[in-house]
Coordinates of C-alpha atoms and ligand atoms in Angstrom, one line a residue:
X17 CA 0.2 -0.2 0.3
X18 CA 1.3 3.4 -1.1
X19 CA -0.1 7.2 -0.2
X20 CA 0.6 8.9 -3.5
X21 CA 0.2 12.9 -3.3
X22 CA 0.2 14.9 -6.2
X23 CA 0.1 18.9 -5.0
X24 CA -0.6 21.0 -7.1
X25 CA -2.0 18.7 -10.1
X26 CA -3.3 21.4 -12.2
X27 CA -1.0 23.2 -14.9
X28 CA -2.6 26.3 -14.2
X29 CA -5.0 28.2 -12.2
X30 CA -4.6 27.6 -8.1
X31 CA -3.5 24.7 -5.8
X32 CA -5.5 21.1 -6.3
X33 CA -4.2 18.5 -3.9
X34 CA -4.8 14.8 -5.0
X35 CA -4.4 12.1 -2.4
X36 CA -4.6 8.4 -3.1
X37 CA -4.3 5.5 -1.5
X38 CA -2.7 3.0 -4.2
X39 CA -3.0 -1.3 -3.5
X40 CA -2.2 -4.1 -5.7
X41 CA -1.7 -1.4 -8.3
X42 CA -5.0 0.7 -8.2
X43 CA -6.2 3.4 -6.6
X44 CA -8.5 2.3 -3.8
X45 CA -9.4 5.6 -2.2
X46 CA -9.1 9.5 -3.3
X47 CA -9.0 13.2 -1.3
X48 CA -8.9 15.8 -3.5
X49 CA -8.1 19.2 -1.7
X50 CA -8.7 22.7 -2.8
X51 CA -5.6 24.6 -1.0
X52 CA -7.2 28.3 -1.4
X53 CA -10.0 29.8 0.5
X54 CA -13.1 30.9 -0.9
X55 CA -13.9 34.5 -0.1
X56 CA -15.1 36.7 -3.4
X57 CA -18.6 36.5 -2.2
X58 CA -17.9 37.6 1.1
X59 CA -15.9 40.6 -0.4
X60 CA -19.3 41.4 -2.4
X61 CA -21.4 42.0 0.6
X62 CA -22.4 45.6 0.8
X63 CA -21.3 46.3 -2.8
X64 CA -23.6 48.0 -5.4
X65 CA -25.4 44.9 -6.7
X66 CA -23.7 45.9 -10.5
X67 CA -20.2 45.6 -9.0
X68 CA -21.1 41.6 -9.1
X69 CA -20.4 41.4 -12.6
X70 CA -17.3 43.3 -12.7
X71 CA -15.5 42.0 -9.4
X72 CA -16.6 38.2 -10.1
X73 CA -14.4 38.3 -13.8
X74 CA -11.2 38.7 -11.0
X75 CA -12.2 35.1 -9.8
X76 CA -10.7 33.5 -12.9
X77 CA -8.2 34.6 -16.0
X78 CA -9.5 31.6 -17.9
X79 CA -13.2 31.5 -17.5
X80 CA -14.1 35.4 -16.7
X81 CA -16.4 35.5 -19.4
X82 CA -18.9 33.0 -17.9
X83 CA -18.6 34.4 -14.2
X84 CA -19.3 38.0 -15.8
X85 CA -22.1 36.2 -17.7
X86 CA -24.1 34.5 -15.0
X87 CA -23.5 37.3 -12.5
X88 CA -25.4 39.4 -15.5
X89 CA -28.0 36.8 -15.8
X90 CA -28.9 37.1 -11.8
X91 CA -28.8 40.9 -12.5
X92 CA -31.2 40.9 -15.4
X93 CA -33.6 38.8 -12.9
X94 CA -33.1 40.8 -10.0
X95 CA -33.6 43.9 -11.8
X96 CA -36.7 42.7 -13.9
X97 CA -35.1 42.9 -17.1
X98 CA -34.7 39.2 -18.1
X99 CA -37.8 39.5 -21.0
X100 CA -36.5 42.8 -22.4
X101 CA -33.1 41.9 -23.3
X102 CA -32.7 43.2 -27.2
X103 CA -31.9 40.3 -29.4
X104 CA -28.5 42.1 -30.8
X105 CA -27.6 42.1 -26.8
X106 CA -28.7 38.6 -26.4
X107 CA -26.7 37.3 -29.8
X108 CA -23.7 39.4 -28.6
X109 CA -23.4 38.3 -25.3
X110 CA -23.4 34.6 -26.8
X111 CA -20.7 35.4 -29.0
X112 CA -18.6 36.9 -26.6
X113 CA -19.0 34.0 -24.2
X114 CA -18.3 31.4 -27.3
X115 CA -15.1 32.8 -28.0
X116 CA -13.8 32.4 -24.4
X117 CA -15.2 28.8 -24.6
X118 CA -13.2 28.1 -27.8
X119 CA -10.0 29.7 -26.3
X120 CA -10.5 27.7 -23.0
X121 CA -10.8 24.2 -24.7
X122 CA -8.0 24.9 -27.3
X123 CA -6.3 26.0 -24.0
X124 CA -7.4 22.6 -22.2
X125 CA -6.1 20.3 -24.5
X126 CA -3.2 21.3 -25.8
X127 CA -1.7 23.0 -23.0
X128 CA -2.9 21.8 -20.1
X129 CA -3.4 18.0 -20.9
X130 CA -1.7 16.8 -24.2
X131 CA 1.7 16.4 -22.8
X132 CA 0.3 13.8 -20.8
X133 CA -0.2 11.9 -24.3
X134 CA 2.3 13.5 -26.5
X135 CA 6.2 13.1 -25.9
X136 CA 7.6 16.4 -25.9
X137 CA 10.6 17.4 -27.3
X138 CA 13.7 17.8 -24.6
X139 CA 12.7 21.5 -24.5
X140 CA 11.8 23.8 -21.4
X141 CA 9.0 24.6 -20.9
X142 CA 7.6 21.4 -22.9
X143 CA 10.0 19.4 -20.0
X144 CA 9.9 17.8 -17.9
X145 CA 7.2 15.2 -18.0
X146 CA 6.1 12.4 -16.1
X147 CA 8.0 9.2 -17.9
X148 CA 6.9 6.3 -20.1
X149 CA 3.8 5.3 -21.7
X150 CA 3.9 8.1 -24.9
X151 CA 2.3 5.8 -27.3
X152 CA 1.6 8.3 -30.5
X153 CA 3.2 6.9 -34.0
X154 CA 6.4 9.3 -34.7
X155 CA 4.7 11.3 -37.4
X156 CA 1.4 12.1 -35.4
X157 CA 3.5 12.9 -32.2
X158 CA 5.6 15.2 -34.0
X159 CA 2.5 16.9 -35.5
X160 CA 0.8 17.1 -32.1
X161 CA 3.8 19.0 -30.8
X162 CA 3.8 21.4 -33.8
X163 CA 0.0 22.0 -33.1
X164 CA 0.7 22.3 -29.5
X165 CA 2.7 25.9 -30.9
X166 CA -0.4 26.8 -33.4
X167 CA -3.0 26.5 -30.6
X168 CA -1.3 29.4 -28.9
X169 CA -1.8 31.5 -31.9
X170 CA -5.4 30.3 -32.3
X171 CA -6.1 31.0 -28.5
X172 CA -4.6 34.3 -29.3
X173 CA -7.2 34.8 -32.4
X174 CA -10.0 33.7 -30.0
X175 CA -9.1 36.6 -27.5
X176 CA -9.1 39.0 -30.5
X177 CA -12.6 37.7 -31.6
X178 CA -13.8 38.3 -28.3
X179 CA -12.3 41.7 -27.9
X180 CA -13.9 43.0 -30.9
X181 CA -17.1 42.8 -29.0
X182 CA -16.0 42.7 -25.3
X183 CA -13.5 45.1 -25.6
X184 CA -10.5 43.2 -23.9
X185 CA -9.9 40.1 -22.6
X186 CA -9.7 39.2 -19.9
X187 CA -12.2 41.3 -18.2
X188 CA -14.5 42.1 -20.7
X189 CA -16.5 45.4 -20.4
X190 CA -19.5 44.9 -23.1
X191 CA -21.9 41.9 -20.9
X192 CA -24.1 44.0 -18.4
X193 CA -27.7 43.9 -17.1
X194 CA -29.8 44.3 -20.0
X195 CA -27.4 43.6 -22.6
X196 CA -24.3 44.7 -24.0
X197 CA -22.7 48.1 -23.9
X198 CA -21.1 47.6 -27.9
X199 CA -22.8 48.5 -30.6
X200 CA -23.4 46.2 -33.8
X201 CA -21.8 47.6 -37.0
X202 CA -21.1 45.7 -40.2
X203 CA -17.1 46.2 -39.7
X204 CA -17.1 44.0 -36.4
X205 CA -19.3 41.5 -38.0
X206 CA -16.8 41.1 -40.9
X207 CA -13.8 41.2 -38.8
X208 CA -15.1 38.3 -36.7
X209 CA -16.3 36.2 -39.5
X210 CA -12.7 36.3 -40.6
X211 CA -11.3 35.1 -37.2
X212 CA -14.2 32.7 -36.6
X213 CA -13.4 30.7 -40.0
X214 CA -9.8 30.3 -39.2
X215 CA -10.7 29.2 -35.6
X216 CA -13.5 27.1 -37.2
X217 CA -11.0 25.2 -39.6
X218 CA -8.2 24.6 -37.0
X219 CA -11.0 23.1 -34.5
X220 CA -12.0 20.6 -37.1
X221 CA -9.2 19.9 -39.1
X222 CA -6.4 19.8 -36.2
X223 CA -8.0 20.0 -32.7
X224 CA -11.1 17.5 -33.3
X225 CA -9.1 15.1 -35.2
X226 CA -6.1 15.3 -32.9
X227 CA -8.0 14.2 -29.9
X228 CA -9.4 11.3 -31.8
X229 CA -6.1 10.3 -32.7
X230 CA -4.9 10.3 -29.3
X231 CA -8.3 8.7 -28.3
X232 CA -7.5 5.6 -30.6
X233 CA -4.4 4.9 -29.7
X234 CA -4.9 5.3 -25.8
X235 CA -8.5 3.0 -26.0
X236 CA -7.7 1.5 -22.7
X237 CA -8.6 5.5 -21.1
X238 CA -11.9 4.9 -22.9
X239 CA -12.6 2.8 -19.7
X240 CA -10.5 4.7 -16.9
X241 CA -11.8 7.3 -14.7
X242 CA -15.4 6.8 -14.9
X243 CA -16.7 8.9 -12.0
X244 CA -20.2 9.3 -10.7
X245 CA -21.8 8.5 -13.9
X246 CA -24.8 11.8 -12.4
X247 CA -24.4 14.5 -15.0
X248 CA -25.5 18.0 -14.7
X249 CA -26.1 20.8 -17.0
X250 CA -27.5 24.4 -16.9
X251 CA -27.7 24.9 -20.4
X252 CA -25.7 27.4 -23.0
X253 CA -26.3 30.5 -25.0
X254 CA -30.0 31.7 -24.8
X255 CA -31.9 31.4 -28.2
X256 CA -35.0 33.6 -26.6
X257 CA -35.7 35.7 -23.3
X258 CA -37.4 33.3 -21.2
X259 CA -34.3 33.3 -18.4
X260 CA -33.1 30.0 -16.9
X261 CA -35.6 27.8 -18.1
X262 CA -35.6 29.1 -21.8
X263 CA -34.5 28.0 -25.5
X264 CA -31.2 27.5 -25.1
X265 CA -28.3 26.6 -27.7
X266 CA -27.6 23.4 -25.2
X267 CA -30.6 22.4 -23.2
X268 CA -30.4 22.2 -19.1
X269 CA -31.3 18.8 -17.4
X270 CA -29.8 16.2 -15.4
X271 CA -29.0 12.6 -15.8
X272 CA -29.3 10.5 -12.3
X273 CA -28.7 6.7 -12.0
X274 CA -29.5 6.2 -15.8
X275 CA -32.4 8.5 -16.2
X276 CA -32.9 11.8 -17.8
X277 CA -34.7 14.4 -16.1
X278 CA -35.7 18.2 -16.0
X279 CA -33.6 20.5 -14.0
X280 CA -34.9 22.0 -10.8
X281 CA -32.6 24.7 -9.2
X282 CA -34.2 24.2 -5.8
X283 CA -32.7 20.9 -5.4
X284 CA -28.8 22.9 -6.0
X285 CA -27.3 22.6 -2.4
X286 CA -24.2 22.5 -0.5
X287 CA -22.5 20.9 2.3
X288 CA -19.5 21.7 4.3
X289 CA -19.0 18.6 6.3
X290 CA -15.5 18.2 5.3
X291 CA -14.6 21.8 3.9
X292 CA -12.9 24.1 6.3
X293 CA -16.4 26.2 7.1
X294 CA -18.2 26.5 10.1
X295 CA -21.0 23.7 10.2
X296 CA -24.4 24.7 9.8
X297 CA -24.6 26.8 6.8
X298 CA -28.2 26.9 4.6
X299 CA -28.1 24.7 1.7
X300 CA -30.4 27.4 -0.2
X301 CA -27.6 29.1 -1.9
X302 CA -29.0 32.3 -1.3
X303 CA -28.7 32.1 2.0
X304 CA -25.6 30.0 2.2
X305 CA -23.1 32.5 4.0
X306 CA -19.6 30.7 4.9
X307 CA -17.6 31.6 7.5
X308 CA -14.0 30.3 7.3
X309 CA -13.0 27.5 10.0
X310 CA -9.4 26.1 9.3
X311 CA -9.1 24.2 12.3
X312 CA -11.8 21.9 11.6
X313 CA -11.1 18.5 12.2
X314 CA -13.6 17.0 9.9
X315 CA -12.4 19.4 7.0
X316 CA -9.8 18.6 4.1
X317 CA -10.5 21.2 1.6
X318 CA -11.7 24.8 1.2
X319 CA -13.9 23.4 -1.5
X320 CA -17.6 22.8 -0.6
X321 CA -19.7 20.2 -1.7
X322 CA -22.5 20.9 -4.4
X323 CA -24.9 18.3 -4.3
X324 CA -28.2 18.2 -6.4
X325 CA -31.1 16.8 -4.5
X326 CA -28.2 15.0 -2.6
X327 CA -26.7 13.4 -5.6
X328 CA -22.9 13.4 -6.7
X329 CA -22.9 15.6 -9.9
X330 CA -20.2 15.3 -12.8
X331 CA -20.4 18.9 -14.6
X332 CA -18.7 20.1 -17.9
X333 CA -18.7 19.2 -21.5
X334 CA -19.5 15.6 -21.5
X335 CA -22.4 16.4 -18.5
X336 CA -23.6 19.3 -21.1
X337 CA -23.1 16.9 -24.1
X338 CA -24.6 14.3 -22.4
X339 CA -27.9 16.0 -21.2
X340 CA -28.2 17.3 -24.7
X341 CA -28.1 14.0 -26.3
X342 CA -25.6 14.9 -28.3
X343 CA -25.1 11.6 -31.1
X344 CA -22.0 11.7 -31.2
X345 CA -21.2 11.5 -27.0
X346 CA -24.2 9.1 -26.1
X347 CA -23.4 7.1 -29.1
X348 CA -20.2 5.9 -27.2
X349 CA -22.3 4.4 -24.9
X350 CA -21.0 3.8 -21.3
X351 CA -17.5 4.4 -22.7
X352 CA -18.1 8.2 -22.8
X353 CA -18.0 8.4 -19.0
X354 CA -14.1 8.1 -18.9
X355 CA -11.0 10.2 -19.4
X356 CA -11.3 9.8 -22.9
X357 CA -15.2 10.6 -23.3
X358 CA -14.5 13.9 -21.2
X359 CA -12.0 14.9 -24.2
X360 CA -14.1 13.9 -26.9
X361 CA -16.7 15.7 -25.5
X362 CA -14.6 19.0 -25.0
X363 CA -13.7 18.6 -28.8
X364 CA -17.2 18.4 -30.3
X365 CA -18.5 20.9 -28.0
X366 CA -15.7 23.4 -29.3
X367 CA -16.4 22.8 -33.2
X368 CA -20.3 22.9 -32.3
X369 CA -20.1 26.3 -30.5
X370 CA -17.5 27.7 -33.6
X371 CA -20.4 26.7 -36.2
X372 CA -23.2 28.0 -34.3
X373 CA -21.6 31.0 -34.0
X374 CA -21.2 31.9 -37.5
X375 CA -24.7 31.3 -37.7
X376 CA -25.3 34.2 -35.0
X377 CA -23.1 36.6 -36.6
X378 CA -25.4 36.6 -39.7
X379 CA -28.5 37.3 -37.2
X380 CA -27.4 40.4 -36.1
X381 CA -28.8 43.8 -37.2
X382 CA -26.4 46.5 -37.6
X383 CA -27.6 50.0 -35.7
X384 CA -30.2 47.8 -34.0
X385 CA -30.5 48.4 -30.0
X386 CA -28.2 46.3 -27.8
X387 CA -29.1 47.0 -24.3
X388 CA -32.0 48.7 -22.4
X389 CA -31.8 51.1 -19.4
X390 CA -32.1 50.0 -15.9
X391 CA -32.2 50.8 -12.4
X392 CA -31.2 48.9 -9.1
X393 CA -34.2 48.4 -6.8
X394 CA -34.2 48.7 -3.4
X395 CA -35.1 44.9 -3.0
X396 CA -34.5 42.3 -5.0
X397 CA -33.0 38.7 -6.0
X398 CA -31.8 36.9 -9.0
X399 CA -30.4 33.4 -9.9
X400 CA -28.0 33.6 -12.9
X401 CA -27.5 29.9 -14.7
X402 CA -25.2 29.3 -17.6
X403 CA -22.6 26.0 -18.8
X404 CA -18.7 27.8 -18.0
X405 CA -16.2 26.1 -20.3
X406 CA -15.8 23.4 -17.3
X407 CA -19.6 22.9 -16.5
X408 CA -22.4 24.1 -14.3
X409 CA -21.8 27.9 -13.0
X410 CA -24.8 29.5 -10.8
X411 CA -24.4 32.9 -9.4
X412 CA -27.0 34.0 -6.5
X413 CA -27.6 37.6 -5.7
X414 CA -29.9 39.1 -2.7
X415 CA -30.0 42.7 -2.8
X416 CA -31.3 44.7 0.3
X417 CA -31.1 48.5 0.6
X418 CA -29.7 48.9 -3.0
X419 CA -26.8 47.1 -1.7
X420 CA -25.5 43.1 -2.2
X421 CA -26.6 41.3 0.9
X422 CA -25.4 37.9 -0.2
X423 CA -23.9 36.7 -3.1
X424 CA -22.8 33.2 -3.6
X425 CA -21.3 31.8 -6.8
X426 CA -21.3 27.6 -6.8
X427 CA -19.0 26.8 -9.5
X428 CA -18.0 23.9 -11.8
X429 CA -15.1 23.1 -10.3
X430 CA -16.3 23.2 -7.1
X431 CA -19.0 20.0 -8.1
X432 CA -16.4 18.2 -9.7
X433 CA -13.5 18.4 -7.1
X434 CA -15.5 18.6 -4.3
X435 CA -14.7 16.7 -0.8
X436 CA -17.2 14.0 0.6
X437 CA -20.4 15.5 1.7
X438 CA -22.5 14.9 4.7
X439 CA -23.7 11.8 3.8
X440 CA -19.4 10.8 3.5
X441 CA -20.4 10.3 -0.5
X442 CA -16.8 11.4 -2.2
X443 CA -17.0 14.0 -4.9
X444 CA -16.8 13.3 -8.7
X445 CA -13.2 13.3 -9.0
X446 CA -12.6 11.3 -6.2
X447 CA -14.8 8.6 -7.5
X448 CA -13.2 8.6 -11.0
X449 CA -9.7 8.2 -9.2
X450 CA -11.1 4.9 -7.5
X451 CA -9.6 2.0 -9.5
X452 CA -7.3 3.9 -11.8
X453 CA -4.2 1.5 -12.5
X454 CA -1.4 3.0 -11.1
X455 CA 2.1 1.3 -12.5
X456 CA 4.6 3.1 -10.6
X457 CA 3.6 5.1 -7.7
X458 CA 6.6 7.1 -7.9
X459 CA 5.9 8.0 -11.6
X460 CA 1.7 8.6 -11.2
X461 CA 0.6 9.9 -14.9
X462 CA -2.1 7.6 -14.8
X463 CA -3.8 9.8 -11.8
X464 CA -3.1 13.1 -13.7
X465 CA -4.7 11.9 -16.7
X466 CA -7.8 11.4 -14.9
X467 CA -7.9 14.4 -12.7
X468 CA -7.1 16.9 -15.8
X469 CA -9.8 15.2 -18.0
X470 CA -11.9 17.1 -15.6
X471 CA -10.3 20.7 -16.5
X472 CA -10.1 21.7 -13.0
X473 CA -9.6 25.0 -11.7
X474 CA -9.3 26.1 -8.4
X475 CA -8.8 29.5 -8.6
X476 CA -12.8 29.4 -9.8
X477 CA -13.6 26.9 -7.2
X478 CA -12.5 28.6 -3.9
X479 CA -11.6 32.4 -5.3
X480 CA -8.5 33.9 -3.4
X481 CA -5.3 32.6 -1.4
X482 CA -4.3 33.0 1.8
X483 CA -0.9 34.5 1.7
X484 CA 0.6 32.8 4.7
X485 CA -0.4 29.4 3.4
X486 CA 2.2 27.4 2.3
X487 CA 1.9 24.8 -1.0
X488 CA 3.9 22.3 0.2
X489 CA 5.0 19.9 -2.9
X490 CA 5.4 21.3 -6.3
X491 CA 5.0 18.4 -9.3
X492 CA 3.5 20.3 -12.2
X493 CA 4.7 17.8 -15.0
Ligands
NFE526 NI1 -11.1 29.2 -13.6 FE1 -14.3 28.1 -14.0 C1 -14.8 27.5 -16.0 C2 -15.9 28.5 -13.7 S1 -14.3 26.5 -13.2 S2 -12.2 28.1 -15.1 O1 -14.9 27.4 -16.8 O2 -16.8 29.1 -13.1 O3 -14.7 26.2 -11.6

């Protein structure tokens, strides 16, 4: 029996520690620890409610748009605007979020995960790598290394596309309650089309093909990293003004114990039994005010444990495409619940989004309004649900005396990397690790493959680092 600790396990964005017990060459139990303190919600208390969509973008440099979008949807609801957003405003919001999505998925595959499968040349920053098990044929491997570099240019292009509408990246300036602050003109549409065509070509002819080439060679990874097999998605990209349950390009829904079902946001709650927060918080997201308790004996993570009706739920592109009954992903059957299933879903998602964005560009009407004026009410409440690149993202805000009374963000990586809950059920990543074969506990490449298939981001999941907290080990291969 060996204890294997990988800390931190992510190549960017915060400190996720994984601790596994390995016995007989397999993981028998796993603990996922978020080593940052969550605090943005506490900072927001007492602020003008409209500060939220700016502040929450600072949670993370990878998915600021998703946080800004969720906050804005919550404000649309709290300010009573959600049925009045001009079509141009709705579409431009979707274009901004879609651009960030493409950047994020390309980033994840090439720069955060590919070097667990592709043998890198012996050149920093591509090395050091974990040893062994690089199986791609030499020509495919060499092409993948070239694509790693090309992907940097593609990410820049996605940022440029986003900045046409959002003004800048990260932390765009356009998405606000009531619509967007940017106007629609022909020049922006033409520039966007030019960039989007190149991105779509890369996604379809390089990214998707590389993912399926890797999956073809690493077929055993279609059976490893299974996880909880419960899926949750809030849906993505509104197509009308009906709020969280309106028509979306990807619908919302759940898949629990093998059954598809409708989403009921009232079933979303959080546990803190094994988190470093005082016990007894309300499971209602609008009341879940947390008090840090770093010495709590039962705690082993700064992440809370979001649960849906008490169920452990996986979120992310696999969950979203599974809930949407995407034929490619459902066609994989049970093999979809795996490391390669998650990579495949992310690639298919990226292609879907690129293609649909082209259609949205054609729906824009130059000169038409993009935003409506609005005022903050004395009292109000709003919920904003979207799917971020890493999965279901919800923001809840309560307004009292024109200020934020409580704010809560329940974030994709909080779902996926959550610790055990009130019923001691392990979180999705903890479950996915159990059963993973580990050939050499001193070279645990198998563990990082499982965890990185979820694309975890601890900055999102907990939001702030305490400056005096020591990070104990660095293994960032
Ligand atoms: Ni920091 Fe994030 C995304 C959000 S993940 S990347 O996508 O919300 O928890």
